Amino acid sequence: MNFTRWSARLPGTQRRAAARTDDLVSEDRLSEGAVPAARAEQLTVPVPAVDELPVREVLDRVPALVALVHGPDHRLAYVNDAYVVAFGLRPTGEPARRALPELDEIGLLPLLDQVLRSGKPRTVKSRKAPDGRSYTFTCTPVTEGHGGGGGSGVLVFATDVTDHAEAAERLRASERRQRETAVTLQRSLLPQELEEPDDLRIAATYLPGGTEAAVGGDWYDVITLGGGRTALVIGDVMGRGVRAAAVMGQLRTAVRAYARLDLPPHEILQLLDGLAMEIDANQIATCAYAIHDPNEGKLVYASAGHLPILVRDESGVVLRADEPTGPPLGTGGWMHASGSIPLGPGSTAVLYTDGLVERRDEDLDEGIAALERALAGATGSPQVICDRLVRSAGVTAEHDDDVAVMVLQHPAHTGPDGDLFRNAALELLGGVEAAPRARAFASGVLTSWRFPVELHDLGVLAVSELVANSLQHGTPPMRLRLRRTDRRLIVEVTDGDDHLPRRRRAEPGDESGRGIAIVATIASNWGSRRTPGGGKAVWCEFVLPKG
C-alpha cells in the first residue's frame, strides 16, 4: 500500500502544501535584501516536506490506534503497532466485520458507512472496547490519488481516554450518591402519612427531578388545627441538593410550630419570612399557607411568591386564587395579606409547585392554564386526580425539576352519610339567663344526634363552662355552635372580646378560674383563636366512640 498516495488527500494536506509554497515565495523575497544575509541563509535551510516523510513508520510509532480500510465493505488495508498490541494481529484484505470484530462490537461499522458516503469526518467519544479500555474514535475519509472524485477509504484513529472515562464515571457516581442522599433526606422530611381531617379528603405526590442532583426543596403538609379546621401548606425552596432539602425541613418544622398558634395565614407567613432570613440570608422560598373551616365554606390563604391555588367547584368551574401574593420568604420588609376563595361541599382544590407547570419552551401562564383545563375534567378520588394532573403535565422520570402536588376535596355528604355531619347554632342573647338556654339547647341537640348518655352529659357540661366563661369575660355578640362529624363532637363559643383564655390553677378560695381547667380535663382537645373580624373563638372536641 502506497501511504504517500493515500495521505495526499487526507484533510489538511492541501493546506500544508500551500503553506510550503508560501514559505518558498517568502524566502525568494527575503533574498532580495529585505533582511540581512545571515537571516536569509537561515531561512534557506532545506526542511523535509510532509509528503517525503515515511508515513507508515510514523503511524507505526504513534501511541494511538490506527486502522485503514477501503471500499464499500471496508476491507482492512493497515493497522499500526499500537492497534496490534491492543487487539492482536489483524488479517489485511478482509472486510472489517471479520478483520476488525472489535469495531463491530462497539457499533462503529455504521459510522464507517456514513463517513464513506458523506465524505466528512465523524467522531464518537469514549466507547468502551473489548479490551476493557475506553477510546475516542475519529473516522476520516481518504481518497486514493488526486482528483479521485470520491472517498474510497476511511482512516480510523482511536485515542485512549480510559483515565478520563474512569474519572468521569467516578464523578457521576459521586453525583448519584449525592442525589440519592438528597432524595432520602427530602422524603424523610416530608410527612410520611398525611393527617386526615374530618371534612377533607387529601392526597399528595412528590416526584424528584430526574437529572443529576436535581432534588430541590419542594414540600407540603397537612395540619389539623382542632375545632374542625385544617391548615394546608405547600412550598418550594430555591436551589438544589442537600442544602435546599435541609432548609425545607427547617421551614416545614417551623410551619407546624407556628400553626399551633392558630394565627391567620398572613401572620404565619410573616413569622416564616423572618425565620427564613435567619436560616440563610441567601436562600429564598415560596410558600402558600391556607386554612379550611367547614363552617365557613371557604379557603382562607396567603401566598409568599407561590403559584395560585386552583379550585374546581361542584359545577366544574375552575377558579384561580391569584391575589393577594407577596414576595418569597427570606426577602423581608413586606406585609403579607390574606385572601379567600370558596371551597364548599363538592369542591376540589389543588396546591402545587412550579415543576408541575413551568417549562423552558413556554410561558408559565400557559402551564397554569393547561393545569386548569386538566383539573376541569379530572374526577375521582384525590389520589386519582393527583396522578392524572401529573400525567397531563407530561412529568416523567427524566423531568428536570422536582414536583409536589396536593389535592384536597370537600365532599358533599348526602344520604346516610349526611346524618354523620350535622351543625347547630344558637345566638347567646341577654345576660346570665343565656347560660340555661344554652344548656337546654345543647341537651336537645345532642339527644337528637343520638349520642350515648355519657358523651351527652360531657357535651352539656362543656357548653355550660364555655358559655359561662364567655358571659363573664367576653362581650357581645356571642354565639354557640355545635358540630358533629363521623369522628368527633365539636363545641365552640365565640364572642367580641379578643383576650384569649388560658388554663390556670385556681386556689381553694377562688370563685373563678376553673371553667377552662374543667373543659381541658373532660375534652379530648381544646383551644382558642382570634377571629378575623375581632373577637375570639374558644372550642373543645370529644372523640366519638367507635361503632
Coordinates of C-alpha atoms in Angstrom, one line a residue:
M1 CA 0.0 0.0 0.0
N2 CA 1.4 3.4 -1.0
F3 CA 0.9 5.5 2.1
T4 CA 2.2 8.7 0.4
R5 CA -0.5 8.3 -2.3
W6 CA -3.2 7.7 0.4
S7 CA -2.0 10.7 2.5
A8 CA -2.1 13.1 -0.4
R9 CA -5.9 13.6 0.1
L10 CA -6.0 13.5 3.9
P11 CA -7.7 16.5 5.5
G12 CA -5.3 19.4 5.8
T13 CA -2.7 18.1 3.3
Q14 CA -3.5 20.7 0.7
R15 CA -3.3 23.5 3.3
R16 CA 0.1 22.3 4.4
A17 CA 1.3 22.2 0.7
A18 CA 0.1 25.7 0.2
A19 CA 1.9 26.8 3.3
R20 CA 5.1 25.3 2.0
T21 CA 4.7 27.3 -1.3
D22 CA 4.2 30.5 0.6
D23 CA 7.4 29.8 2.6
L24 CA 9.4 29.4 -0.7
V25 CA 8.0 32.7 -2.0
S26 CA 8.9 34.4 1.2
E27 CA 12.4 33.1 1.0
D28 CA 12.8 34.4 -2.5
R29 CA 11.7 37.8 -1.4
L30 CA 13.9 37.8 1.6
S31 CA 16.9 37.0 -0.6
E32 CA 16.4 40.3 -2.4
G33 CA 17.7 42.2 0.6
A34 CA 14.7 42.7 2.8
V35 CA 16.6 41.1 5.7
P36 CA 20.3 40.6 6.5
A37 CA 22.1 37.9 4.5
A38 CA 22.7 35.8 7.7
R39 CA 18.9 35.7 8.3
A40 CA 18.3 34.7 4.7
E41 CA 20.8 31.9 4.9
Q42 CA 18.9 30.5 7.9
L43 CA 15.6 30.6 6.0
T44 CA 17.0 28.7 3.1
V45 CA 18.0 25.6 5.1
P46 CA 16.1 22.7 3.5
V47 CA 13.2 21.3 5.5
P48 CA 11.7 17.9 4.7
A49 CA 8.2 18.1 3.2
V50 CA 5.3 16.2 4.8
D51 CA 4.9 14.1 1.6
E52 CA 8.5 13.0 1.9
L53 CA 8.1 11.6 5.5
P54 CA 7.9 7.8 5.8
V55 CA 4.1 7.7 6.7
R56 CA 4.0 4.1 7.7
E57 CA 6.9 4.5 10.1
V58 CA 5.2 7.5 11.7
L59 CA 1.9 5.7 12.1
D60 CA 3.6 2.6 13.5
R61 CA 5.1 4.7 16.2
V62 CA 2.2 6.8 17.4
P63 CA 0.6 5.6 20.6
A64 CA -2.9 6.0 19.3
L65 CA -4.6 3.1 17.5
V66 CA -4.7 3.5 13.7
A67 CA -6.5 1.4 11.1
L68 CA -7.1 2.0 7.4
V69 CA -9.9 0.4 5.5
H70 CA -11.1 0.8 1.9
G71 CA -14.0 0.0 -0.3
P72 CA -17.8 -0.3 0.5
D73 CA -17.2 -3.4 2.7
H74 CA -14.3 -1.7 4.5
R75 CA -11.6 -4.1 3.7
L76 CA -8.6 -3.8 6.0
A77 CA -5.5 -2.2 4.5
Y78 CA -3.4 -1.5 7.5
V79 CA -3.3 -1.4 11.3
N80 CA -0.4 0.1 13.3
D81 CA 1.6 -1.5 16.0
A82 CA -0.4 0.1 18.8
Y83 CA -3.6 -1.5 17.3
V84 CA -1.8 -4.9 17.2
V85 CA -0.7 -4.6 20.8
A86 CA -4.3 -3.7 21.9
F87 CA -6.2 -6.3 19.8
G88 CA -3.7 -8.6 18.2
L89 CA -2.8 -9.2 14.6
R90 CA -5.5 -8.5 12.0
P91 CA -5.7 -10.0 8.5
T92 CA -5.4 -7.4 5.8
G93 CA -7.7 -7.6 2.8
E94 CA -10.6 -9.0 4.8
P95 CA -13.9 -7.0 5.4
A96 CA -13.9 -5.1 8.7
R97 CA -16.7 -7.2 10.0
R98 CA -14.4 -10.2 10.1
A99 CA -11.0 -8.4 10.3
L100 CA -12.0 -5.9 13.0
P101 CA -14.7 -7.5 15.1
E102 CA -13.9 -5.1 18.0
L103 CA -15.1 -2.2 15.9
D104 CA -18.3 -4.2 15.0
E105 CA -18.9 -4.9 18.7
I106 CA -18.9 -1.3 19.7
G107 CA -21.1 -0.3 16.8
L108 CA -18.6 1.6 14.7
L109 CA -19.2 0.0 11.3
P110 CA -22.4 2.0 10.6
L111 CA -20.3 5.1 11.2
L112 CA -17.7 4.0 8.6
D113 CA -20.5 3.7 6.1
Q114 CA -21.7 7.2 6.9
V115 CA -18.2 8.7 6.6
L116 CA -17.7 6.9 3.3
R117 CA -21.0 8.2 1.9
S118 CA -20.7 11.8 3.2
G119 CA -17.0 12.3 2.7
K120 CA -17.0 14.1 6.1
P121 CA -15.1 13.0 9.2
R122 CA -17.0 11.8 12.3
T123 CA -16.1 11.3 15.9
V124 CA -17.6 9.2 18.7
K125 CA -16.5 9.8 22.2
S126 CA -15.5 7.4 24.9
R127 CA -16.6 4.0 23.6
K128 CA -15.5 1.0 25.8
A129 CA -13.7 -1.6 23.7
P130 CA -13.5 -5.4 24.3
D131 CA -10.0 -4.9 25.9
G132 CA -11.7 -3.0 28.7
R133 CA -10.3 0.4 27.8
S134 CA -12.2 3.4 26.5
Y135 CA -11.3 5.1 23.3
T136 CA -12.5 8.2 21.3
F137 CA -12.7 7.2 17.6
T138 CA -12.2 9.7 14.8
C139 CA -13.1 8.3 11.3
T140 CA -11.7 10.4 8.4
P141 CA -12.4 9.8 4.7
V142 CA -9.3 9.4 2.5
T143 CA -9.1 9.4 -1.3
E144 CA -6.7 7.4 -3.4
G145 CA -4.9 9.8 -5.7
H146 CA -5.7 13.3 -6.7
G147 CA -9.0 14.2 -8.3
G148 CA -10.5 10.8 -7.5
G149 CA -13.9 12.4 -7.1
G150 CA -15.0 10.4 -4.1
G151 CA -13.9 8.8 -0.8
S152 CA -12.6 5.3 -1.2
G153 CA -11.4 4.6 2.3
V154 CA -11.6 5.5 5.9
L155 CA -8.8 6.2 8.4
V156 CA -9.8 5.1 11.9
F157 CA -7.9 7.0 14.6
A158 CA -8.5 5.9 18.3
T159 CA -7.3 7.8 21.3
D160 CA -7.1 6.1 24.7
V161 CA -9.3 8.1 27.1
T162 CA -9.6 5.4 29.8
D163 CA -8.4 7.7 32.6
H164 CA -10.8 10.4 31.6
A165 CA -13.7 8.0 31.3
E166 CA -13.0 6.5 34.7
A167 CA -12.7 9.9 36.2
A168 CA -16.0 10.9 34.6
E169 CA -17.6 7.7 35.9
R170 CA -16.3 8.4 39.4
L171 CA -17.8 11.9 39.2
R172 CA -21.1 10.6 38.0
A173 CA -21.2 8.0 40.8
S174 CA -20.4 10.8 43.3
E175 CA -23.3 12.9 41.9
R176 CA -25.6 9.9 42.0
R177 CA -24.7 9.3 45.7
Q178 CA -25.3 13.0 46.4
R179 CA -28.6 12.9 44.7
E180 CA -29.7 9.7 46.5
T181 CA -28.7 11.4 49.8
A182 CA -30.8 14.5 48.9
V183 CA -33.7 12.4 47.8
T184 CA -33.6 10.3 51.0
L185 CA -33.3 13.5 53.1
Q186 CA -36.1 15.1 51.2
R187 CA -38.5 12.2 51.5
S188 CA -37.7 11.7 55.2
L189 CA -38.5 15.4 55.9
L190 CA -41.9 15.2 54.1
P191 CA -44.9 13.8 56.0
Q192 CA -44.8 10.0 55.9
E193 CA -48.6 9.9 56.3
L194 CA -50.9 12.9 55.8
E195 CA -53.2 13.8 58.6
E196 CA -56.8 13.0 57.8
P197 CA -59.2 15.9 58.7
D198 CA -62.9 15.0 59.2
D199 CA -64.2 17.2 56.4
L200 CA -61.5 16.9 53.8
R201 CA -60.1 14.1 51.7
I202 CA -56.4 14.7 50.8
A203 CA -53.7 13.1 48.6
A204 CA -50.2 14.4 47.8
T205 CA -47.4 13.4 45.5
Y206 CA -43.7 14.3 45.4
L207 CA -41.5 13.4 42.4
P208 CA -37.8 14.3 42.5
G209 CA -36.2 15.7 39.3
G210 CA -34.7 13.1 37.0
T211 CA -31.4 14.9 36.3
E212 CA -28.3 14.6 38.4
A213 CA -28.7 16.3 41.8
A214 CA -32.0 17.9 40.7
V215 CA -33.7 17.3 44.0
G216 CA -34.9 20.6 45.3
G217 CA -36.8 21.9 48.4
D218 CA -40.4 21.2 47.5
W219 CA -42.6 20.3 50.4
Y220 CA -46.2 20.1 51.5
D221 CA -48.0 19.4 54.8
V222 CA -51.5 19.0 56.3
I223 CA -52.0 20.2 59.9
T224 CA -55.3 19.7 61.8
L225 CA -55.8 22.8 63.9
G226 CA -58.7 21.5 66.0
G227 CA -62.3 22.7 66.1
G228 CA -62.8 21.1 62.6
R229 CA -60.3 23.5 61.0
T230 CA -57.3 22.3 58.8
A231 CA -54.1 24.1 57.7
L232 CA -52.6 23.2 54.3
V233 CA -49.2 24.3 53.2
I234 CA -47.0 23.9 50.1
G235 CA -43.7 25.5 49.4
D236 CA -40.5 25.4 47.3
V237 CA -37.0 26.3 48.5
M238 CA -34.9 27.7 45.6
G239 CA -31.9 25.7 44.8
R240 CA -30.9 22.0 44.6
G241 CA -29.4 19.3 46.6
V242 CA -28.9 18.6 50.3
R243 CA -28.8 22.2 51.3
A244 CA -32.2 23.0 49.8
A245 CA -33.7 19.9 51.4
A246 CA -32.3 20.9 54.8
V247 CA -33.7 24.4 54.6
M248 CA -37.0 22.9 53.6
G249 CA -37.0 20.7 56.6
Q250 CA -36.4 23.7 58.9
L251 CA -39.2 25.7 57.3
R252 CA -41.7 22.8 57.4
T253 CA -40.9 22.2 61.1
A254 CA -41.4 25.9 61.8
V255 CA -44.7 26.0 59.9
R256 CA -46.1 23.2 62.1
A257 CA -45.0 25.0 65.3
Y258 CA -46.5 28.4 64.1
A259 CA -49.7 26.6 63.0
R260 CA -50.3 25.6 66.7
L261 CA -50.7 29.4 67.4
D262 CA -53.8 29.3 65.2
L263 CA -52.9 32.6 63.6
P264 CA -54.3 34.0 60.3
P265 CA -52.4 32.8 57.2
H266 CA -50.6 36.2 56.6
E267 CA -49.3 36.3 60.1
I268 CA -47.9 32.7 59.7
L269 CA -46.0 33.9 56.6
Q270 CA -44.7 37.0 58.4
L271 CA -43.1 34.7 61.0
L272 CA -41.7 32.4 58.3
D273 CA -40.2 35.3 56.4
G274 CA -38.2 36.4 59.4
L275 CA -37.1 32.8 60.1
A276 CA -36.0 32.2 56.5
M277 CA -33.7 35.2 56.7
E278 CA -32.2 33.8 59.9
I279 CA -31.7 30.4 58.4
D280 CA -29.8 31.6 55.3
A281 CA -29.9 35.2 54.1
N282 CA -29.1 34.0 50.6
Q283 CA -31.9 31.4 50.5
I284 CA -35.4 32.3 49.5
A285 CA -38.5 30.1 49.3
T286 CA -42.1 30.4 48.0
C287 CA -44.9 29.2 50.2
A288 CA -48.7 29.1 50.2
Y289 CA -50.5 28.7 53.5
A290 CA -54.2 28.1 53.7
I291 CA -56.9 27.3 56.4
H292 CA -60.1 25.5 55.7
D293 CA -63.1 25.9 58.0
P294 CA -66.0 23.7 57.0
N295 CA -68.5 26.0 58.7
E296 CA -67.4 28.9 56.5
G297 CA -67.2 27.0 53.2
K298 CA -64.1 28.8 52.0
L299 CA -60.3 28.5 51.9
V300 CA -58.5 31.5 53.6
Y301 CA -55.0 31.7 52.3
A302 CA -51.8 33.8 52.0
S303 CA -49.1 33.4 49.4
A304 CA -45.4 34.3 49.5
G305 CA -44.5 34.3 45.8
H306 CA -46.1 31.0 45.2
L307 CA -48.3 29.8 42.3
P308 CA -52.0 30.4 42.6
I309 CA -54.3 27.8 44.3
L310 CA -56.8 26.3 41.8
V311 CA -60.3 25.3 43.0
R312 CA -63.0 23.5 40.9
D313 CA -66.5 24.0 42.3
E314 CA -69.2 21.4 42.3
S315 CA -70.4 22.6 38.8
G316 CA -66.9 22.0 37.3
V317 CA -65.9 25.7 37.0
V318 CA -62.2 26.2 37.9
L319 CA -61.3 29.3 39.9
R320 CA -57.8 30.7 40.3
A321 CA -56.8 32.3 43.7
D322 CA -54.4 35.0 42.2
E323 CA -54.4 37.7 44.8
P324 CA -53.1 38.6 47.2
T325 CA -49.5 37.4 46.6
G326 CA -46.4 38.8 48.3
P327 CA -42.7 38.3 47.7
P328 CA -41.0 35.0 48.6
L329 CA -39.9 34.2 52.1
G330 CA -36.5 35.4 53.0
T331 CA -36.8 38.8 51.3
G332 CA -38.1 40.7 54.3
G333 CA -39.8 44.1 54.5
W334 CA -43.2 43.1 53.2
M335 CA -46.5 42.9 54.9
H336 CA -48.4 39.9 53.7
A337 CA -52.2 39.8 53.4
S338 CA -54.8 37.0 53.5
G339 CA -57.4 36.3 50.8
S340 CA -60.1 33.8 50.4
I341 CA -61.7 31.5 47.8
P342 CA -64.9 29.5 48.0
L343 CA -64.4 25.8 48.9
G344 CA -67.8 24.4 49.6
P345 CA -69.1 20.8 49.6
G346 CA -68.3 19.1 46.3
S347 CA -65.3 21.3 45.6
T348 CA -61.7 20.2 44.8
A349 CA -58.6 22.3 45.3
V350 CA -55.0 21.9 44.0
L351 CA -51.8 23.2 45.5
Y352 CA -48.6 22.6 43.5
T353 CA -45.1 23.7 42.9
D354 CA -43.6 25.2 39.7
G355 CA -42.2 21.9 38.5
L356 CA -45.7 20.8 37.5
V357 CA -46.4 23.8 35.2
E358 CA -43.2 25.5 34.3
R359 CA -41.4 24.6 31.0
R360 CA -38.5 26.3 29.4
D361 CA -40.2 26.5 26.0
E362 CA -43.5 28.0 27.1
D363 CA -44.9 30.8 29.3
L364 CA -45.7 30.0 32.9
D365 CA -49.3 31.2 32.4
E366 CA -49.8 28.6 29.6
G367 CA -48.7 25.9 32.0
I368 CA -51.2 27.1 34.7
A369 CA -54.0 27.3 32.1
A370 CA -53.2 23.8 30.9
L371 CA -53.5 22.6 34.6
E372 CA -56.8 24.4 34.9
R373 CA -58.1 22.5 31.9
A374 CA -56.9 19.2 33.2
L375 CA -58.5 19.9 36.6
A376 CA -61.8 20.8 35.0
G377 CA -62.0 17.3 33.5
A378 CA -60.5 15.3 36.4
T379 CA -62.8 13.2 38.5
G380 CA -62.4 10.5 41.1
S381 CA -60.6 10.3 44.4
P382 CA -57.9 12.9 45.4
Q383 CA -55.1 10.4 44.6
V384 CA -56.6 9.6 41.1
I385 CA -56.9 13.3 40.4
C386 CA -53.3 13.9 41.6
D387 CA -52.0 11.2 39.3
R388 CA -54.0 12.4 36.4
L389 CA -52.7 16.0 36.8
V390 CA -49.1 14.8 36.9
R391 CA -49.6 12.7 33.7
S392 CA -51.4 15.6 31.9
A393 CA -48.4 17.9 32.7
G394 CA -46.1 15.4 31.0
V395 CA -44.0 14.8 34.1
T396 CA -41.7 11.8 33.6
A397 CA -38.8 10.1 35.4
E398 CA -36.5 12.4 33.4
H399 CA -38.2 15.6 34.4
D400 CA -35.7 18.4 35.1
D401 CA -37.4 19.7 38.2
D402 CA -38.9 18.2 41.3
V403 CA -42.7 18.3 41.6
A404 CA -45.0 18.5 44.6
V405 CA -48.8 18.3 44.2
M406 CA -51.5 18.2 46.8
V407 CA -55.2 17.7 46.0
L408 CA -58.0 18.2 48.6
Q409 CA -61.7 17.6 48.3
H410 CA -64.5 18.8 50.4
P411 CA -67.1 16.0 49.9
A412 CA -70.8 16.8 49.8
H413 CA -72.3 14.5 52.5
T414 CA -75.7 13.2 51.4
G415 CA -78.0 10.3 52.4
P416 CA -77.0 8.2 55.4
D417 CA -73.6 9.9 55.3
G418 CA -75.2 13.2 55.9
D419 CA -76.6 12.1 59.3
L420 CA -73.0 11.9 60.5
F421 CA -72.2 15.5 59.7
R422 CA -74.5 18.0 61.5
N423 CA -74.4 21.6 62.6
A424 CA -76.4 23.6 65.1
A425 CA -76.0 27.2 66.3
L426 CA -77.6 29.5 68.9
E427 CA -77.2 33.2 69.3
L428 CA -76.5 34.0 73.0
L429 CA -78.6 37.0 73.8
G430 CA -79.3 38.6 77.1
G431 CA -77.4 38.3 80.3
V432 CA -76.9 35.4 82.7
E433 CA -80.2 33.8 81.5
A434 CA -78.3 32.9 78.3
A435 CA -76.5 30.1 80.2
P436 CA -79.5 27.9 81.0
R437 CA -80.9 28.5 77.5
A438 CA -77.6 27.3 76.1
R439 CA -77.6 24.2 78.3
A440 CA -81.1 23.3 77.2
F441 CA -80.3 23.9 73.6
A442 CA -77.2 21.7 73.8
S443 CA -79.1 18.9 75.6
G444 CA -81.8 18.8 72.9
V445 CA -79.4 18.8 70.0
L446 CA -77.1 16.1 71.5
T447 CA -80.2 14.0 72.2
S448 CA -81.4 14.3 68.6
W449 CA -78.0 13.3 67.4
R450 CA -78.4 10.1 69.5
F451 CA -75.2 10.4 71.4
P452 CA -74.7 8.0 74.3
V453 CA -75.6 9.3 77.8
E454 CA -72.0 9.8 78.9
L455 CA -71.0 11.8 75.9
H456 CA -74.3 13.8 76.1
D457 CA -73.5 14.8 79.6
L458 CA -69.9 15.7 78.9
G459 CA -71.0 17.9 75.9
V460 CA -73.6 19.7 78.0
L461 CA -71.0 20.3 80.8
A462 CA -68.5 21.7 78.2
V463 CA -71.2 24.0 76.8
S464 CA -72.1 25.3 80.3
E465 CA -68.5 26.1 81.2
L466 CA -67.6 27.8 77.8
V467 CA -70.8 29.9 77.8
A468 CA -70.3 30.9 81.4
N469 CA -66.7 31.9 80.6
S470 CA -67.8 34.0 77.6
L471 CA -70.6 35.6 79.6
Q472 CA -68.2 36.6 82.4
H473 CA -65.2 37.7 80.4
G474 CA -66.4 38.3 76.8
T475 CA -68.5 40.9 75.1
P476 CA -71.4 40.6 72.6
P477 CA -72.1 39.3 70.0
M478 CA -71.9 35.8 71.4
R479 CA -72.7 32.6 69.7
L480 CA -72.7 28.8 70.5
R481 CA -72.1 26.4 67.7
L482 CA -72.3 22.6 67.9
R483 CA -70.9 20.4 65.2
R484 CA -70.7 16.6 64.8
T485 CA -68.6 14.7 62.3
D486 CA -68.2 11.0 61.8
R487 CA -65.4 11.1 64.3
R488 CA -65.9 13.8 66.9
L489 CA -68.2 16.3 68.6
I490 CA -67.1 20.0 68.5
V491 CA -68.3 22.7 70.8
E492 CA -67.4 26.3 70.0
V493 CA -68.3 29.6 71.6
T494 CA -67.5 33.0 70.0
D495 CA -67.7 36.5 71.4
G496 CA -66.5 40.0 70.7
D497 CA -63.5 40.2 73.1
D498 CA -60.1 39.3 71.7
H499 CA -58.4 38.3 75.0
L500 CA -57.7 34.6 74.8
P501 CA -58.3 32.4 77.9
R502 CA -55.6 30.4 79.4
R503 CA -55.6 27.4 81.7
R504 CA -54.5 28.2 85.2
R505 CA -54.6 26.6 88.6
A506 CA -57.4 28.0 90.8
E507 CA -56.7 28.4 94.5
P508 CA -59.2 26.9 97.0
G509 CA -60.7 30.3 97.8
D510 CA -61.0 31.5 94.2
E511 CA -64.6 31.9 92.9
S512 CA -63.5 31.7 89.2
G513 CA -60.7 30.2 87.1
R514 CA -61.9 26.6 87.0
G515 CA -64.0 26.6 83.8
I516 CA -61.2 26.2 81.3
A517 CA -59.5 23.7 83.6
I518 CA -62.7 21.6 83.7
V519 CA -63.0 21.7 79.9
A520 CA -59.4 20.7 79.4
T521 CA -59.9 17.8 81.7
I522 CA -63.1 16.3 80.2
A523 CA -62.4 17.1 76.5
S524 CA -60.1 15.3 74.1
N525 CA -58.7 18.6 73.0
W526 CA -59.4 22.3 73.4
G527 CA -58.0 25.7 72.1
S528 CA -58.8 29.3 71.3
R529 CA -58.0 31.7 68.5
R530 CA -58.8 35.3 67.5
T531 CA -61.4 35.7 64.8
P532 CA -60.7 37.9 61.7
G533 CA -63.4 40.4 62.4
G534 CA -62.3 40.9 66.0
G535 CA -63.1 38.8 69.0
K536 CA -62.2 35.2 69.8
A537 CA -63.4 31.6 69.5
V538 CA -63.0 29.0 72.2
W539 CA -63.6 25.4 71.3
C540 CA -63.3 21.9 72.6
E541 CA -63.8 18.5 71.0
F542 CA -64.7 15.0 72.0
V543 CA -63.8 11.8 70.1
L544 CA -66.8 9.7 69.3
P545 CA -66.8 6.1 70.4
K546 CA -66.1 3.7 67.5
G547 CA -69.1 1.9 66.2

